[in-house]
XYZ file of C-alpha atoms in Angstrom:
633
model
C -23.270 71.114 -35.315
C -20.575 73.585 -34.566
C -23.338 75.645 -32.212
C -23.956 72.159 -30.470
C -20.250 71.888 -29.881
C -19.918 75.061 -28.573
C -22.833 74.540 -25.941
C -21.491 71.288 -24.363
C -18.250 72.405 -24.078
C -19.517 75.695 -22.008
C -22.395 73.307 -20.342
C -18.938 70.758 -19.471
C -17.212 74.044 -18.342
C -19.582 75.284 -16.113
C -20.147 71.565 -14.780
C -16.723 71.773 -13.680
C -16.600 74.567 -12.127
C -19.806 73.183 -10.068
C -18.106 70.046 -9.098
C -14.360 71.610 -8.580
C -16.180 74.178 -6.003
C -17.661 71.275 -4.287
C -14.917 68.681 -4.382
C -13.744 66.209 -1.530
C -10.184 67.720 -0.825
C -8.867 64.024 0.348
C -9.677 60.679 1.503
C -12.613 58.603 1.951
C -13.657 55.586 3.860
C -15.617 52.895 1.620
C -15.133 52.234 -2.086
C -14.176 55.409 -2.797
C -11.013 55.046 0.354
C -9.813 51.757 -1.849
C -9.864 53.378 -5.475
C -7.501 56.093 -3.578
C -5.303 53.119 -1.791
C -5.263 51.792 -5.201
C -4.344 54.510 -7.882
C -0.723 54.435 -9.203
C 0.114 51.089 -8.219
C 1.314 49.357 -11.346
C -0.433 46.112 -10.274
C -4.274 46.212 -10.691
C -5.900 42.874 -9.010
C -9.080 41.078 -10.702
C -10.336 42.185 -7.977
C -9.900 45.768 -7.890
C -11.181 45.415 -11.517
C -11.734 48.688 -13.448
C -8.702 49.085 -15.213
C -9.873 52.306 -17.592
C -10.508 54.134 -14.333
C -7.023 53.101 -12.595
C -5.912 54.344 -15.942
C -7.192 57.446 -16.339
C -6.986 58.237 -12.800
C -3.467 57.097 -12.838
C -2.750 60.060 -16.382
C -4.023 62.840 -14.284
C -2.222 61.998 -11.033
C 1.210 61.665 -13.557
C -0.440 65.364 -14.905
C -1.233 66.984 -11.339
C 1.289 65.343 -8.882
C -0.977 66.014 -6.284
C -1.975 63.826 -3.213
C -3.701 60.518 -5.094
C -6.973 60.728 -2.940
C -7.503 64.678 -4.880
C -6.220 63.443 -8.239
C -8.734 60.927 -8.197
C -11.686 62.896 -6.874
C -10.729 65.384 -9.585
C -10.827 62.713 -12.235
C -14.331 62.005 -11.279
C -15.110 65.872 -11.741
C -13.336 66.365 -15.120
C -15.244 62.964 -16.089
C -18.890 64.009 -15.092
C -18.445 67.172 -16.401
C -17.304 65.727 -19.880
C -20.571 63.912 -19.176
C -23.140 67.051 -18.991
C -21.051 67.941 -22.079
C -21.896 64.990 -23.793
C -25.376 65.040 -23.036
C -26.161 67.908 -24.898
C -25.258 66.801 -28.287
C -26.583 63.301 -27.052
C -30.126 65.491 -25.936
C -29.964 67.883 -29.309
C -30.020 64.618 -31.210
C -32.884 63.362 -29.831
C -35.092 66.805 -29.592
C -33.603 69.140 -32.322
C -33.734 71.887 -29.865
C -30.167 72.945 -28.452
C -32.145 74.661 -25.836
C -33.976 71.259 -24.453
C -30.385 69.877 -25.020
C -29.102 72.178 -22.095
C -31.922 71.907 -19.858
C -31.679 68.067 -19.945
C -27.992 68.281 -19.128
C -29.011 70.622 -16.241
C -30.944 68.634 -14.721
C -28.734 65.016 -14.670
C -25.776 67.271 -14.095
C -26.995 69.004 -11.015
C -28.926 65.720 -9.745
C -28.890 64.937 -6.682
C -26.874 61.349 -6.643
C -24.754 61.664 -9.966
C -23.376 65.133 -8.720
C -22.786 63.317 -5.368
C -20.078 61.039 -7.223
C -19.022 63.210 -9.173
C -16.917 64.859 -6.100
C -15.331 61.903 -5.279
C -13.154 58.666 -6.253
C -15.983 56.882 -7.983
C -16.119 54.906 -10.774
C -19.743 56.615 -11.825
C -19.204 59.593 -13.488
C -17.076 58.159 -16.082
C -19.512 55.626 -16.234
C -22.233 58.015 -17.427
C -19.767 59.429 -19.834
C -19.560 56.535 -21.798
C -23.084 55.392 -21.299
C -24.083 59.173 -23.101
C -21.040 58.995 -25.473
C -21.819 55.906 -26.919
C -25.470 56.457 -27.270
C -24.551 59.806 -28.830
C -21.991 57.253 -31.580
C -25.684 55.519 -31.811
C -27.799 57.884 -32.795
C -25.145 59.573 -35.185
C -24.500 56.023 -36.900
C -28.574 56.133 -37.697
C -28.273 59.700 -38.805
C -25.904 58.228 -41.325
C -25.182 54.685 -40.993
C -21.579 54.194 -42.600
C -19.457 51.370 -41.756
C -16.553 54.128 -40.126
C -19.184 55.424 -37.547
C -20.458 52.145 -36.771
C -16.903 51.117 -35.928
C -16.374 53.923 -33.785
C -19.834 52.643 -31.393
C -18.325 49.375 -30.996
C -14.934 50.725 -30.542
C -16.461 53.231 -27.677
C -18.796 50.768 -25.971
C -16.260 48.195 -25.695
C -13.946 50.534 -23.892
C -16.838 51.036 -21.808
C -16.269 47.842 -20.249
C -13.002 48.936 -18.911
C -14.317 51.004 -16.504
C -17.906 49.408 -15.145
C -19.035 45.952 -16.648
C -22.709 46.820 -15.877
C -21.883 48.086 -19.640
C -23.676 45.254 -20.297
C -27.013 46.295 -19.637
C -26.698 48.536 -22.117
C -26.639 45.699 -24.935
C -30.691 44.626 -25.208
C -30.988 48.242 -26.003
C -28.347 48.515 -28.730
C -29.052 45.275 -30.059
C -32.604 45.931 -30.823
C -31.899 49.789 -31.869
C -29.536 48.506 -34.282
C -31.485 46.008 -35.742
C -34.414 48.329 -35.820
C -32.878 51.230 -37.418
C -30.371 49.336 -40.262
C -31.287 50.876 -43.450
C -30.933 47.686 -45.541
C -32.744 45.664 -42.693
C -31.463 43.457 -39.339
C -29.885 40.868 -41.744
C -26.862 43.457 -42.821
C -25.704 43.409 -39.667
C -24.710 40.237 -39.448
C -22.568 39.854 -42.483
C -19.071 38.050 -42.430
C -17.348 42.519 -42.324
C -19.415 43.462 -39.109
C -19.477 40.858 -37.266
C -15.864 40.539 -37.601
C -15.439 44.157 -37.088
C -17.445 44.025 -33.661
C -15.231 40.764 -32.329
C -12.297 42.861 -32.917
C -13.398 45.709 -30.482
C -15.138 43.418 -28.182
C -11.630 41.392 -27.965
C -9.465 44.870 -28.164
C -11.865 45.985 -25.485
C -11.049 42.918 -23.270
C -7.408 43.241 -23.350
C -7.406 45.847 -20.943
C -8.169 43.198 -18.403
C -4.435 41.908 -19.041
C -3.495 44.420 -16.505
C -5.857 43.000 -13.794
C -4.707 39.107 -14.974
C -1.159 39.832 -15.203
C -1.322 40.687 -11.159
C -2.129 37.269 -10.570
C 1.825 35.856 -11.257
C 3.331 38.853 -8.878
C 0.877 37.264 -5.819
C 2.159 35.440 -3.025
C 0.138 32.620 -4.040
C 0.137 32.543 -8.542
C -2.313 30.207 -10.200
C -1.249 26.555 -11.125
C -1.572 27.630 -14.792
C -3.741 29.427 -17.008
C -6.677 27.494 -16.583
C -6.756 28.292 -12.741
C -5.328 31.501 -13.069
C -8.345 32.586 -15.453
C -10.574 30.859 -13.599
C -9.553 32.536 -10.429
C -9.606 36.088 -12.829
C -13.169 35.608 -14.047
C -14.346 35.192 -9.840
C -12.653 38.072 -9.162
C -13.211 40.094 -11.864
C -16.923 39.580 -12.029
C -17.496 39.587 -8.266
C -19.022 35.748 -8.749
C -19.576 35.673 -4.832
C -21.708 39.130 -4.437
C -23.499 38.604 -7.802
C -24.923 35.256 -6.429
C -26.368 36.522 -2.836
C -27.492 40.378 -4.450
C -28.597 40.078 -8.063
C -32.407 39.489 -8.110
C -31.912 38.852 -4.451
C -34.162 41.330 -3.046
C -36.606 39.145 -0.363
C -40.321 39.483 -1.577
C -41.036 41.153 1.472
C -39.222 44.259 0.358
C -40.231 44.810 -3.018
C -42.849 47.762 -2.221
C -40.644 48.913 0.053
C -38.026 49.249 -2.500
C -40.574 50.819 -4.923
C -41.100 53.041 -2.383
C -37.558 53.997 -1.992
C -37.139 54.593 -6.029
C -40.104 56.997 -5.789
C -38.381 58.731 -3.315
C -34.816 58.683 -5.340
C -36.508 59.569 -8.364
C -38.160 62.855 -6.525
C -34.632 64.003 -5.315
C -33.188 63.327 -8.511
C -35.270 65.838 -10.489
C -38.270 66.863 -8.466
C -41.958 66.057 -10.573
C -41.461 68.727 -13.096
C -38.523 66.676 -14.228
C -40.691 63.052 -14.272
C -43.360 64.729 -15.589
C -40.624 66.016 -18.448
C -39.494 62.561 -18.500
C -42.973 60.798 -19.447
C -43.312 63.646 -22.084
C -40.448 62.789 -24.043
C -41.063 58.995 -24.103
C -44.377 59.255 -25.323
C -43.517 61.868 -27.853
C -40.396 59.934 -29.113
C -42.399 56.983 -29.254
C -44.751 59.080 -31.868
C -42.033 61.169 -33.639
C -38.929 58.732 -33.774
C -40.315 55.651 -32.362
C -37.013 53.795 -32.989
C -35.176 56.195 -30.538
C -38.331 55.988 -28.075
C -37.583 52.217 -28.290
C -34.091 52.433 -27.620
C -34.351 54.938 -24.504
C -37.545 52.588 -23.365
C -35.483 49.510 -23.540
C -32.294 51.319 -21.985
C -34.263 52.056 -19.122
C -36.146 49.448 -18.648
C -33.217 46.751 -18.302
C -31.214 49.573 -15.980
C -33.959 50.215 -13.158
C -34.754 46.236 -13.208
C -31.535 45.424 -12.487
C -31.154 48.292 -9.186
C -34.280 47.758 -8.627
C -33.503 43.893 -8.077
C -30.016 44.102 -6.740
C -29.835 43.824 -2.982
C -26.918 46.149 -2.054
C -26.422 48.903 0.054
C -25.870 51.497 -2.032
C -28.442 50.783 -4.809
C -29.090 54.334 -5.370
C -25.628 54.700 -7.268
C -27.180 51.568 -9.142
C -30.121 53.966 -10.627
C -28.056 56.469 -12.241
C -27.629 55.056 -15.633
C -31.629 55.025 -15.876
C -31.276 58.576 -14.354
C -29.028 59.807 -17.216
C -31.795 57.753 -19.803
C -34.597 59.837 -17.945
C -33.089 63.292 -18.240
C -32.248 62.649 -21.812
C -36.011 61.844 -22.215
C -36.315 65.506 -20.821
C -35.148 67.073 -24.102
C -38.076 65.525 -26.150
C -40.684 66.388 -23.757
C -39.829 69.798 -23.742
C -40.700 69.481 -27.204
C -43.842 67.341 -27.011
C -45.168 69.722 -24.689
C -44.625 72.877 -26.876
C -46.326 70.863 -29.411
C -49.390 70.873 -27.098
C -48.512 74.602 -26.046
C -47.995 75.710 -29.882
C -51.940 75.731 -31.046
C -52.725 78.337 -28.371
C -51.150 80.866 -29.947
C -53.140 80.794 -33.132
C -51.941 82.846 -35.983
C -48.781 83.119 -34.680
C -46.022 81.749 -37.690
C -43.901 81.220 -34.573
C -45.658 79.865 -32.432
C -43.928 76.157 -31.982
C -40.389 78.220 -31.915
C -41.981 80.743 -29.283
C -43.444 77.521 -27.174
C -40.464 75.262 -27.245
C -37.969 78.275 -26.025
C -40.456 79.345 -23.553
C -40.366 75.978 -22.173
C -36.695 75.267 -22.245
C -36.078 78.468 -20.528
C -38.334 77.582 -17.164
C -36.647 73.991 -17.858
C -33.190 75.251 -17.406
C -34.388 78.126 -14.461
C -35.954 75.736 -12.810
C -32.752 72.974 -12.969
C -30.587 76.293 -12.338
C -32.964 76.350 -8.389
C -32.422 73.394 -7.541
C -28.698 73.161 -7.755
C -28.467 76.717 -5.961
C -30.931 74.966 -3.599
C -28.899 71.758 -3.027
C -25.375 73.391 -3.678
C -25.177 73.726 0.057
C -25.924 70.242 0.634
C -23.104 68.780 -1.934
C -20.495 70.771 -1.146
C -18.119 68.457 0.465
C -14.512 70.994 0.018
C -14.755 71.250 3.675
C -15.431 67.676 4.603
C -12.304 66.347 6.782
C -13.619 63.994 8.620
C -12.269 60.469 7.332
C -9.156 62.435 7.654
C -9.340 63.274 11.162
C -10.708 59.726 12.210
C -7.626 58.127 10.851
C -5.668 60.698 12.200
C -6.743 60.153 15.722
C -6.905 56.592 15.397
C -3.058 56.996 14.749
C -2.167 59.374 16.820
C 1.274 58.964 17.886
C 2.584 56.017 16.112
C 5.121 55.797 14.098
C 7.035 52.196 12.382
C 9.948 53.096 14.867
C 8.600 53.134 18.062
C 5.048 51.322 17.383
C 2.887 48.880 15.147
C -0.612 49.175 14.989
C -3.516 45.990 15.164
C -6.125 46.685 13.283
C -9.675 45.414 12.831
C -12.348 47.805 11.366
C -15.426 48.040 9.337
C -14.830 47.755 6.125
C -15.177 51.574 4.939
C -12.628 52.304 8.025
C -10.492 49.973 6.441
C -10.288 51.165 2.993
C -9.617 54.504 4.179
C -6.899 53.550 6.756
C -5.015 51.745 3.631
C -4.935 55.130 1.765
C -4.132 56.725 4.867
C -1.134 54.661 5.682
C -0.186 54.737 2.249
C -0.152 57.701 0.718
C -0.687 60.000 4.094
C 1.508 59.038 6.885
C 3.611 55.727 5.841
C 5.350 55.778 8.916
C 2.811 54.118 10.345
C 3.043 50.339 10.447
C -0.294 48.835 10.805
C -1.489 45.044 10.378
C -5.176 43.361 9.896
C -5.818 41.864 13.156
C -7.597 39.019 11.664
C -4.848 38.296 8.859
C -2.382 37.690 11.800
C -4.855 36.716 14.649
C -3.264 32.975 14.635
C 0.596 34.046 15.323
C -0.742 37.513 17.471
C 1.603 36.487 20.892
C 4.707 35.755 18.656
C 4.576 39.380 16.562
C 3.702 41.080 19.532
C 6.847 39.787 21.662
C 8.930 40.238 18.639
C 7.901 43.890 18.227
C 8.134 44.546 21.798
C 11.883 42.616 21.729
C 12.584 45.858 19.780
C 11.268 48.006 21.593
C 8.069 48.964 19.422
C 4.950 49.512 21.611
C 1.728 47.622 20.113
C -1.282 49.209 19.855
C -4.888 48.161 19.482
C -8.473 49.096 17.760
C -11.580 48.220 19.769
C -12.563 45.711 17.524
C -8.518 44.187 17.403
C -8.507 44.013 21.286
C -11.667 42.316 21.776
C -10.194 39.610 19.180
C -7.127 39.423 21.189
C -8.710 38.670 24.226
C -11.558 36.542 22.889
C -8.624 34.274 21.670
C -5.917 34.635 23.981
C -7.697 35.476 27.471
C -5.113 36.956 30.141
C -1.775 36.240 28.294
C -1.441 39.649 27.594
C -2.246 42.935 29.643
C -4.507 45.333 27.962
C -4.244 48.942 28.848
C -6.213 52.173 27.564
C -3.862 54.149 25.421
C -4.187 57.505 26.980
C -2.848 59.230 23.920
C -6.638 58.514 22.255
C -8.814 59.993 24.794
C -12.783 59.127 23.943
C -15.656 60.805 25.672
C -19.244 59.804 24.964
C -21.311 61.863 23.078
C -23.837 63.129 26.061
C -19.956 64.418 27.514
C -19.582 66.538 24.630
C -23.558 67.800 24.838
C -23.121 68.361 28.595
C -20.129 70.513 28.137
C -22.056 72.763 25.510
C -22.348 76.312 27.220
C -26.493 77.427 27.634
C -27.513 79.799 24.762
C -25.986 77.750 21.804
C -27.605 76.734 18.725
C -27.629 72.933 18.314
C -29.147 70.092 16.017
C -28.997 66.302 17.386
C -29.942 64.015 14.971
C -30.649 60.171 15.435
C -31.081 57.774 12.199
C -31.753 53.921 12.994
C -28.376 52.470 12.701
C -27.164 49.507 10.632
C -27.701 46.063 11.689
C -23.760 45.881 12.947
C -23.879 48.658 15.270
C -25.736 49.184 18.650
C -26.974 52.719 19.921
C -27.748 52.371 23.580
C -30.957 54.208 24.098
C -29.600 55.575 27.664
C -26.767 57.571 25.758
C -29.367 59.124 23.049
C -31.466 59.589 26.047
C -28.888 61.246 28.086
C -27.734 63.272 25.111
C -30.596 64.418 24.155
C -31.728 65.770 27.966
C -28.383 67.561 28.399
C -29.631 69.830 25.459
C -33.285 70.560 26.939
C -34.893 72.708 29.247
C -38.280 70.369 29.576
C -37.881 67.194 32.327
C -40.652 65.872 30.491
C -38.557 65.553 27.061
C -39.326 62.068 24.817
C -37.111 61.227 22.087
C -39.772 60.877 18.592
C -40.035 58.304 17.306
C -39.609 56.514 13.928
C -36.619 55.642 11.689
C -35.658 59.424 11.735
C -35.346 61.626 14.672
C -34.211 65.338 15.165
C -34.391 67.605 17.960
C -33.040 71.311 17.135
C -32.987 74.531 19.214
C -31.211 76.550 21.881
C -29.164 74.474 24.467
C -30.710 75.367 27.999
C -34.607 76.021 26.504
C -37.550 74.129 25.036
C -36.878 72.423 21.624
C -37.621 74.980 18.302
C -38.137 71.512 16.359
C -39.193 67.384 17.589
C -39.748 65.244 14.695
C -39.625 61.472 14.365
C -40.815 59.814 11.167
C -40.512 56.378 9.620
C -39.695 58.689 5.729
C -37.622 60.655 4.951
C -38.685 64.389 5.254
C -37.424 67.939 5.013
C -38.161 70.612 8.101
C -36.952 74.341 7.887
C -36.905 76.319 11.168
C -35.314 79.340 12.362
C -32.875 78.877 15.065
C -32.313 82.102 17.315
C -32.276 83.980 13.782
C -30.495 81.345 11.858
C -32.389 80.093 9.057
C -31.500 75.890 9.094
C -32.511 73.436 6.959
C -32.839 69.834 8.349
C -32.828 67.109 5.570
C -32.937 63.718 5.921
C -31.611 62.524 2.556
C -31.526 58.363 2.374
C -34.041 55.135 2.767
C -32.700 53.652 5.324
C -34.144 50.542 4.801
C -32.029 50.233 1.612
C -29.159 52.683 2.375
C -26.658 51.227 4.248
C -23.648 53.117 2.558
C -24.099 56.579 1.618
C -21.077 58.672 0.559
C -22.518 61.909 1.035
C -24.311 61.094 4.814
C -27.757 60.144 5.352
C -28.601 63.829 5.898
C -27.634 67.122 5.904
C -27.958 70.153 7.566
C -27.711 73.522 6.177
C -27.632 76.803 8.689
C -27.573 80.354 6.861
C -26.793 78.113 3.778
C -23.448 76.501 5.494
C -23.099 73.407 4.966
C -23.224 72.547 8.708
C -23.524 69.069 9.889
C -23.313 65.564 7.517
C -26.139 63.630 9.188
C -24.792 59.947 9.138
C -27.227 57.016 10.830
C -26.557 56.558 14.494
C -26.558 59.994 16.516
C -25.081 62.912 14.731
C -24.420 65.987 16.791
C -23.765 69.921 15.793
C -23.667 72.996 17.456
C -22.749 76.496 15.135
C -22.310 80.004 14.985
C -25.215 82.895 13.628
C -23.214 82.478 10.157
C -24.013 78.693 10.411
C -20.127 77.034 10.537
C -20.171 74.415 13.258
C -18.413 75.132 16.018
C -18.485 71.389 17.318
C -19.644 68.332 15.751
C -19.742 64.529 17.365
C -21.037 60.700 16.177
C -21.498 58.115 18.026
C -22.744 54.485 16.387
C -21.640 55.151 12.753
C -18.230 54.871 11.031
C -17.652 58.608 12.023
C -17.418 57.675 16.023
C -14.276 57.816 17.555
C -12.566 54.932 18.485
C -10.919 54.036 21.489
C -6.984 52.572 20.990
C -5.321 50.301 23.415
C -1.572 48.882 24.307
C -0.147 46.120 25.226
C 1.370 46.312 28.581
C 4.883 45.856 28.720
């Protein structure tokens, strides 16, 4: 036990490192921009929910004192790396082979999606944590199945609900493990002692939610009494309104399509080799320990049905708990297939010893490639750009001399909160729609003291859609915004570009004339036609023939060499299921730089021979700048 110990703490430690090397420095849009806006606030709303994460997050920004929007993203690194910890002891369990153990942790540690949220304010990483920990409690109750460590599961797993209440899905599988492996059968776990001691922890485990309720009494509006006020929680608290238009909402017209897109999420995940692992260990547990093969069956059986069937736009974050089931699978089938290996080596004594660490050791090289590989791709510790969005949508103002109205998309949003919150409080900003219906009398008030009022796009069209000519809209010339072919035209000849184009979202509209003009101020050839499909790219010199023009209706991967820059181009989403992705749609990597975020809509780079970008530009995405307006005096 003590050499487990030892190996997830370094496998945690070196997890850390990974993710700290990688991290967000600041503030998001989405989510992510909200759980920053949110942390440190001693009221916690139903809806915000999560209040083990607020918690947490709220410990180690009291332990840090550093800017909220880092504290938290840090959180979610110390978490997920407590998580590859975990998973080794959870994966030597299950295998016997410390080895395996490390190799499984490997590869759901450097994973495409779960080290993605890892680097940020996300509630996912933790998540995993206590998914691994409490199967870990589990498997150590059946080892030896005393009434203390049985405790301790429920203790854990109700905690668990404090920070993600698709905890649930997690109960078929314990249930039936339970009942399965309880040495004096399924009947002495219902006696008067347990089933008291599990409604203790399930109760103790639902108190944290006092936090969240008690917010209710310090709102403008407080419940009519505790009826309404926990009817009002459980809405809230549950999101009532998205469960009943996303879970098992998914039309019938998209189901291949979505099996399509968890092919294609599995495959990023942990390439075949780490399916093929995968299927290994299920089949083997199923013949060696077929209790724990049922329990990792059932786990992830109940997990992928549920992404699978939830019609959201980030399901992919929805996969990871039967991501984490997979790669502790792994461990197992590095065993089963040594097994296989072991009888080729005939007269060996060793032989099963000499197969299983052969195995385990390409395991963990070949995890060890992949994150080298996609290191490039995750690292986010240079990734301003919600930063400089707000900043410039800001510009200037200040709760002295201006107010800001405000209507955005709702990642914008979040991230403007935070901003104005934690970044620059100066700045006094208002929802256009929350004050829409008394707009003429705040605006003459504020002007009465001589504050200027400015506008977003979205916040001017309202105004004028509602109140035609009574006021005077002017540009604010402090936000200058050029279109996207501006900034290509004004690209000297001889510089390396990449110009991507990713369908957008159903709320956004790319005028084909601007890709079109974009795209031509780049090229040498008149004769230039934009590819087509739900991907696009078009990468070269500025001022010659394209070096690469691909359209496709998949996602794909293209390496070229750019003027004797080696770039990678990868298109990293399904877009017909992706509508939010934290980490972009895309990426593109130039002499292993991490050189352009690909986002849907157009996304524009042009960089150096050592691959930093020396000018990047969106258009049609949440990443396009936004003009501002005044009100005339």
């Amino acid at each position: 036990m003590r050499a487990r110990l030892l190996a997830a703490v370094l496998v945690a430690l070196g997890a850390f490192v990974l993710y700290h090397a990688t991290l967000l420095p600041g503030t998001d849009f989405g989510d992510t921009g909200s759980f920053q806006a949110t942390v440190g606030s001693p009221i916690i709303t139903p809806r915000d929910g999560y209040p083990l994460y607020f918690a947490l997050g709220d410990a180690l920004l009291g332990l840090t004192h550093a800017e909220p929007a880092h504290a938290l993203n840090l959180a979610s690194a110390v978490e997920g790396a407590i998580a590859c910890g975990v998973i080794v002891l959870v994966a030597a369990e299950l295998s016997g082979s410390l080895l395996a153990a490390i190799a499984a942790s490997l590869f759901f540690g450097g994973s495409y999606t779960f080290w993605s949220q890892a680097i940020i304010a996300e509630v996912y990483a933790l998540h995993a944590l206590l998914v691994s920990l409490t199967i870990w409690l589990l498997l150590r109750w059946e080892q030896r199945p005393t009434l203390a460590r049985l405790s301790l599961f429920f203790a854990v797993y109700a905690l668990g609900f404090g920070n993600h209440l698709s905890m649930v899905l997690l109960l078929p599988g314990f249930t039936l493990f339970l009942f399965l492996a309880a040495p004096r059968g399924w009947r002495s776990l219902l006696t008067p002692r347990v089933v008291t001691i599990a409604t203790a922890f399930a109760v103790a485990g639902s108190l944290q939610y006092l936090w969240n309720l008690n917010a209710l009494w310090v709102s403008t509006q407080p419940p009519r009494g505790i009826a309404d006020a926990l009817q009002i929680f459980w809405f809230d608290v549950t999101k009532t309104d998205w469960r009943e238009t996303m879970v098992l909402k998914v039309p019938a017209s998209m189901l291949l399509d979505h099996l399509s897109m968890y092919w294609f999420d599995l495959h990023q995940q942990f390439g075949w080799p780490g399916i093929v692992l995968a299927a290994a260990g299920l089949c083997g547990l199923l013949q060696r320990e077929w209790r724990q093969g049922v329990l990792l069956l059932t786990l992830y059986a109940v997990n992928v049905v549920f992404a699978y069937s939830y019609d959201v736009g980030d399901t992919h974050v929805f996969y990871l708990p039967s991501h984490l089931i997979l790669a502790l699978a792994m461990a197992p089938g590095l065993v089963t297939i040594a097994d296989v290996v072991a009888p080729l080596w005939a007269g060996h004594s060793r032989a099963r010893r000499l197969a299983l660490t052969a195995a385990a050791s390409v395991a963990i090289v070949y995890a060890g490639v992949r994150v080298y590989a996609d290191y490039p791709a995750l690292d986010r510790s240079d990734d301003h750009r919600p930063a400089q969005v707000l900043q410039a949508l800001t510009a200037g103002l200040d709760d002295r001399h201006a107010m800001l109205l405000a209507d955005l998309n709702w990642q914008v949003q979040n991230g403007l909160s935070y901003f104005t919150r934690a970044v620059h409080p100066e700045v006094a900003v208002a929802r256009m729609p929350d004050v829409l219906l008394y707009a003429p009398a705040l605006i003459r008030e504020n002007m009465k003291a001589g504050r200027e009022v400015a506008l977003s796009e979205r916040a001017r069209a309202e105004m004028t859609a509602a109140y035609g000519p009574l006021f005077r809209i002017i540009a604010d010339p402090r936000v200058p915004v050029g279109s996207i072919s501006t900034v290509a035209r004004r690209v000297s000849a001889g510089t390396r570009y990449v110009l991507c184009v990713l369908r957008p979202t159903r709320d956004v509209t790319l005028d084909p004339k601007e890709v079109d003009a974009t795209a031509r101020a780049l090229v040498a050839d008149g004769s230039f036609a934009w590819p087509q499909g739900e991907y696009g790219v078009v990468a070269g010199i500025t001022g010659r023939p394209p070096v690469l023009v691909e359209g496709s209706s998949t996602p794909f991967r293209r390496r070229v060499v750019i003027d004797g820059v080696a770039v990678d181009i990868r298109m990293e989403s399904w877009l017909a299921a992706d509508t939010i992705r934290r980490m972009g749609f895309g990426q593109v990597i130039a002499a292993r730089q991490h050189t352009l975020i690909v986002e849907r809509g157009l996304s524009f780079v042009t960089f150096d021979d050592r691959g930093h970008a020396t000018r990047t530009a969106y258009a049609g995405n949440i990443f396009a700048p936004q003009a501002r307006y005044l009100i005339a005096p």
